[in-house]
Amino acid sequence: MSRGFFVTFEGLDGSGKSTQLRKLAQWLEAQGKHVTITRQPGGTRIGDRIRALLLDSGTENVAPRTELGLMFSDRAQGIAEIIEPALERGDVVLCDRYTDSTEAYQGGGRQLGSEIVLQLHADLCQNLWPDLTILLLPDFERSLERARNRNARNARTGQDENRFESEDERFYRRVYDTYRAIAAREPGRVVMIEGDEGIEEVHRRVVDAVRARLGI
Ligand code: TMP
């Protein structure tokens, strides 16, 4: 059996990547592909616990390097438990966030730099990179507004997971700029979709990118 195909979705909070991931999964299944969906942080039992630790806004004073270590602990588990076995089975794996998120948020946002992130990726993730990364970068102001709305909604419903979304604008600007730098550095892997084109148009572009690489 031939090895599967690994796709990640990236972008700021509120960029619409989870919606696009679901739509791509439906499209792939309609083409007869076997799809495995996962996300980071989370996706495994250990990962879900790490996610709760990381995103609970009551978890104060997480040092940037602690945060970095937890993201990679989650990822190592996700690779071992879900991603690698699925690729070996020949599945298309769709992962909501991966190491580019760590480079953008911890490397850029928390200002730890890219080098430590790429080194940890090499050491702890066997340097497993996606075959394709869809980076959704709607207009910066719009993304920020959507993330804040979601934050306010979560506060009303009592759902936590607010820690990153309550970061300030300068933090998000650094995340945004780092994402753009990653896309410029790796044009073969990363397909950047900018602007607010609407769900169906973005979906069409995502499908085009996948088709071109999978030959379907
Ligand atoms: P999500 O709500 O899109 O799943 O993302 C959870 C948050 O975790 C989001 O604000 C980005 C953040 N994050 C990092 O800071 N570093 C990482 O490596 C990952 C995977 C997520």
Tab-separated table of C-alpha atoms and ligand atoms in Angstrom:
chain	number	residue	atom	x	y	z
A	1	MET	CA	0.000	0.000	0.000
A	2	SER	CA	1.339	3.422	-0.874
A	3	ARG	CA	1.922	5.967	1.818
A	4	GLY	CA	-0.843	8.467	2.490
A	5	PHE	CA	-0.911	12.202	2.039
A	6	PHE	CA	-0.541	14.715	4.862
A	7	VAL	CA	-2.332	18.084	4.789
A	8	THR	CA	-2.302	20.725	7.513
A	9	PHE	CA	-4.471	23.809	7.933
A	10	GLU	CA	-2.999	26.944	9.433
A	11	GLY	CA	-4.031	30.494	10.182
A	12	LEU	CA	-4.933	32.958	12.890
A	13	ASP	CA	-7.750	32.190	15.278
A	14	GLY	CA	-10.949	33.006	13.419
A	15	SER	CA	-9.492	32.421	9.938
A	16	GLY	CA	-12.103	29.789	9.040
A	17	LYS	CA	-9.620	26.909	8.799
A	18	SER	CA	-11.738	24.402	10.724
A	19	THR	CA	-14.677	25.003	8.365
A	20	GLN	CA	-12.398	24.532	5.355
A	21	LEU	CA	-10.920	21.364	6.823
A	22	ARG	CA	-14.396	19.853	7.221
A	23	LYS	CA	-15.379	20.805	3.694
A	24	LEU	CA	-12.207	19.303	2.259
A	25	ALA	CA	-12.809	16.086	4.220
A	26	GLN	CA	-16.298	15.800	2.698
A	27	TRP	CA	-14.948	16.432	-0.775
A	28	LEU	CA	-12.171	13.845	-0.383
A	29	GLU	CA	-14.604	11.237	0.918
A	30	ALA	CA	-16.834	11.887	-2.064
A	31	GLN	CA	-13.789	11.052	-4.235
A	32	GLY	CA	-13.494	7.727	-2.425
A	33	LYS	CA	-10.517	8.686	-0.259
A	34	HIS	CA	-10.121	7.436	3.271
A	35	VAL	CA	-9.641	10.484	5.497
A	36	THR	CA	-8.260	10.819	9.029
A	37	ILE	CA	-8.991	14.096	10.796
A	38	THR	CA	-7.102	15.360	13.805
A	39	ARG	CA	-6.083	18.597	15.449
A	40	GLN	CA	-3.337	20.088	17.600
A	41	PRO	CA	-3.175	20.627	20.410
A	42	GLY	CA	-5.495	17.714	21.176
A	43	GLY	CA	-6.654	14.758	19.134
A	44	THR	CA	-5.384	12.108	21.571
A	45	ARG	CA	-6.272	11.472	25.198
A	46	ILE	CA	-2.946	12.843	26.344
A	47	GLY	CA	-3.223	15.688	23.838
A	48	ASP	CA	-6.693	16.668	25.056
A	49	ARG	CA	-5.313	17.004	28.560
A	50	ILE	CA	-2.406	19.091	27.293
A	51	ARG	CA	-4.895	21.227	25.335
A	52	ALA	CA	-6.970	21.873	28.442
A	53	LEU	CA	-3.827	22.853	30.334
A	54	LEU	CA	-2.647	25.169	27.590
A	55	LEU	CA	-5.865	26.891	26.657
A	56	ASP	CA	-7.574	27.229	30.017
A	57	SER	CA	-7.376	30.956	30.717
A	58	GLY	CA	-7.159	30.091	34.414
A	59	THR	CA	-3.769	28.508	33.715
A	60	GLU	CA	-1.684	31.506	34.545
A	61	ASN	CA	1.980	32.139	34.150
A	62	VAL	CA	2.787	29.438	31.655
A	63	ALA	CA	6.351	30.349	30.758
A	64	PRO	CA	6.909	30.595	26.978
A	65	ARG	CA	9.331	27.653	26.986
A	66	THR	CA	6.886	25.552	29.008
A	67	GLU	CA	4.244	26.331	26.421
A	68	LEU	CA	6.650	25.390	23.645
A	69	GLY	CA	7.500	22.075	25.335
A	70	LEU	CA	3.829	21.226	25.853
A	71	MET	CA	3.007	21.932	22.196
A	72	PHE	CA	5.719	19.529	21.108
A	73	SER	CA	4.721	16.900	23.689
A	74	ASP	CA	1.221	17.036	22.252
A	75	ARG	CA	2.565	16.809	18.703
A	76	ALA	CA	4.883	13.867	19.396
A	77	GLN	CA	1.908	11.953	20.815
A	78	GLY	CA	-0.332	12.910	17.886
A	79	ILE	CA	2.269	11.725	15.378
A	80	ALA	CA	2.834	8.413	17.177
A	81	GLU	CA	-0.810	7.647	17.870
A	82	ILE	CA	-2.670	9.079	14.879
A	83	ILE	CA	-0.721	10.675	12.048
A	84	GLU	CA	2.004	8.119	11.364
A	85	PRO	CA	-0.300	5.036	11.549
A	86	ALA	CA	-2.833	6.757	9.274
A	87	LEU	CA	-0.169	7.645	6.710
A	88	GLU	CA	1.060	4.068	6.817
A	89	ARG	CA	-2.487	2.861	6.097
A	90	GLY	CA	-2.535	5.126	3.040
A	91	ASP	CA	-5.043	7.678	4.406
A	92	VAL	CA	-5.247	11.349	3.620
A	93	VAL	CA	-4.559	12.987	6.987
A	94	LEU	CA	-6.061	16.419	7.653
A	95	CYS	CA	-4.619	18.135	10.705
A	96	ASP	CA	-5.967	21.380	12.129
A	97	ARG	CA	-2.686	23.182	13.054
A	98	TYR	CA	0.804	21.702	13.231
A	99	THR	CA	4.385	22.933	13.643
A	100	ASP	CA	3.810	26.126	11.634
A	101	SER	CA	1.473	27.169	14.461
A	102	THR	CA	4.291	26.689	16.947
A	103	GLU	CA	6.660	28.707	14.799
A	104	ALA	CA	4.064	31.473	14.398
A	105	TYR	CA	2.711	31.590	17.985
A	106	GLN	CA	5.649	30.545	20.174
A	107	GLY	CA	8.444	31.492	17.766
A	108	GLY	CA	6.838	34.738	16.573
A	109	GLY	CA	4.121	35.661	19.073
A	110	ARG	CA	6.120	34.720	22.181
A	111	GLN	CA	9.349	35.783	20.482
A	112	LEU	CA	11.245	32.532	21.055
A	113	GLY	CA	12.412	32.574	17.437
A	114	SER	CA	12.099	30.021	14.655
A	115	GLU	CA	15.353	28.182	15.223
A	116	ILE	CA	14.384	26.448	18.478
A	117	VAL	CA	11.035	25.425	16.967
A	118	LEU	CA	12.597	23.892	13.867
A	119	GLN	CA	15.216	22.134	15.971
A	120	LEU	CA	12.595	20.613	18.285
A	121	HIS	CA	10.579	19.596	15.251
A	122	ALA	CA	13.594	17.761	13.851
A	123	ASP	CA	14.312	16.052	17.179
A	124	LEU	CA	10.823	15.251	18.477
A	125	CYS	CA	8.763	14.913	15.291
A	126	GLN	CA	11.291	13.038	13.160
A	127	ASN	CA	11.144	16.099	10.939
A	128	LEU	CA	7.769	14.934	9.572
A	129	TRP	CA	6.470	17.771	7.394
A	130	PRO	CA	3.110	17.911	5.644
A	131	ASP	CA	2.913	17.306	1.901
A	132	LEU	CA	0.704	20.378	1.719
A	133	THR	CA	-0.144	23.209	4.095
A	134	ILE	CA	-3.151	25.435	3.509
A	135	LEU	CA	-2.502	28.788	5.175
A	136	LEU	CA	-5.601	30.946	5.463
A	137	LEU	CA	-4.762	34.569	6.053
A	138	PRO	CA	-7.835	36.759	5.802
A	139	ASP	CA	-7.360	40.439	6.395
A	140	PHE	CA	-5.600	40.989	9.743
A	141	GLU	CA	-8.252	43.270	11.267
A	142	ARG	CA	-11.072	40.899	10.318
A	143	SER	CA	-9.303	37.907	11.874
A	144	LEU	CA	-8.716	39.810	15.065
A	145	GLU	CA	-12.337	40.871	15.247
A	146	ARG	CA	-13.581	37.318	14.694
A	147	ALA	CA	-11.260	35.928	17.351
A	148	ARG	CA	-12.482	38.558	19.814
A	149	ASN	CA	-16.119	37.822	19.043
A	150	ARG	CA	-15.496	34.150	19.656
A	151	ASN	CA	-13.766	35.019	22.894
A	152	ALA	CA	-16.745	37.079	24.066
A	153	ARG	CA	-19.131	34.284	23.044
A	154	ASN	CA	-17.108	31.713	24.967
A	155	ALA	CA	-17.106	33.968	28.018
A	156	ARG	CA	-20.925	34.175	27.863
A	157	THR	CA	-21.404	30.424	27.474
A	158	GLY	CA	-18.822	29.648	30.131
A	159	GLN	CA	-16.660	27.706	27.663
A	160	ASP	CA	-12.997	28.255	28.360
A	161	GLU	CA	-10.115	28.060	25.809
A	162	ASN	CA	-9.575	31.802	25.872
A	163	ARG	CA	-5.941	32.122	26.729
A	164	PHE	CA	-4.543	32.725	23.248
A	165	GLU	CA	-7.531	34.627	22.001
A	166	SER	CA	-7.135	37.222	24.711
A	167	GLU	CA	-3.613	38.083	23.604
A	168	ASP	CA	-3.085	41.632	22.417
A	169	GLU	CA	-2.892	42.979	18.919
A	170	ARG	CA	0.896	43.178	18.802
A	171	PHE	CA	1.104	39.477	19.642
A	172	TYR	CA	-1.227	38.649	16.731
A	173	ARG	CA	0.672	40.926	14.403
A	174	ARG	CA	3.853	38.954	15.125
A	175	VAL	CA	1.983	35.674	14.559
A	176	TYR	CA	0.638	37.008	11.256
A	177	ASP	CA	4.035	38.218	10.075
A	178	THR	CA	5.678	34.907	10.981
A	179	TYR	CA	3.063	32.989	8.992
A	180	ARG	CA	3.808	35.156	5.978
A	181	ALA	CA	7.535	34.538	6.416
A	182	ILE	CA	6.967	30.755	6.522
A	183	ALA	CA	4.915	30.933	3.308
A	184	ALA	CA	7.650	32.954	1.594
A	185	ARG	CA	10.327	30.508	2.759
A	186	GLU	CA	8.441	27.349	1.690
A	187	PRO	CA	6.383	28.100	-1.399
A	188	GLY	CA	6.408	24.443	-2.491
A	189	ARG	CA	4.646	23.203	0.640
A	190	VAL	CA	2.584	26.182	1.756
A	191	VAL	CA	-0.367	27.478	-0.252
A	192	MET	CA	-1.409	30.827	1.176
A	193	ILE	CA	-4.974	31.978	0.590
A	194	GLU	CA	-5.333	35.629	1.438
A	195	GLY	CA	-8.290	37.926	1.814
A	196	ASP	CA	-11.941	37.228	2.473
A	197	GLU	CA	-13.212	35.421	-0.571
A	198	GLY	CA	-16.112	33.621	1.008
A	199	ILE	CA	-16.348	30.007	2.090
A	200	GLU	CA	-17.145	28.451	-1.303
A	201	GLU	CA	-14.440	30.292	-3.228
A	202	VAL	CA	-11.794	29.421	-0.625
A	203	HIS	CA	-12.976	25.796	-0.729
A	204	ARG	CA	-12.557	25.764	-4.517
A	205	ARG	CA	-8.981	26.975	-4.156
A	206	VAL	CA	-8.232	24.408	-1.446
A	207	VAL	CA	-9.572	21.644	-3.695
A	208	ASP	CA	-7.449	22.901	-6.612
A	209	ALA	CA	-4.316	22.762	-4.449
A	210	VAL	CA	-5.084	19.213	-3.289
A	211	ARG	CA	-6.012	18.015	-6.783
A	212	ALA	CA	-2.784	19.326	-8.253
A	213	ARG	CA	-0.759	17.351	-5.735
A	214	LEU	CA	-2.810	14.178	-5.467
A	215	GLY	CA	-3.442	13.939	-9.169
A	216	ILE	CA	-7.229	13.460	-8.772
B	1	TMP	P1	-7.453	26.156	17.734
B	1	TMP	O1	-8.542	26.763	18.560
B	1	TMP	O2	-7.355	26.660	16.352
B	1	TMP	O3	-7.435	24.663	17.823
B	1	TMP	O4	-6.051	26.631	18.356
B	1	TMP	C1	-5.774	26.627	19.682
B	1	TMP	C2	-4.808	27.741	20.049
B	1	TMP	O5	-3.518	27.182	20.294
B	1	TMP	C3	-4.648	28.814	19.011
B	1	TMP	O6	-4.807	30.072	19.643
B	1	TMP	C4	-3.229	28.667	18.537
B	1	TMP	C5	-2.541	27.991	19.687
B	1	TMP	N1	-1.398	27.143	19.296
B	1	TMP	C6	-0.114	27.565	19.606
B	1	TMP	O7	0.069	28.625	20.183
B	1	TMP	N2	0.941	26.785	19.236
B	1	TMP	C7	0.795	25.579	18.597
B	1	TMP	O8	1.776	24.903	18.297
B	1	TMP	C8	-0.557	25.154	18.284
B	1	TMP	C9	-0.764	23.851	17.590
B	1	TMP	C10	-1.611	25.967	18.659
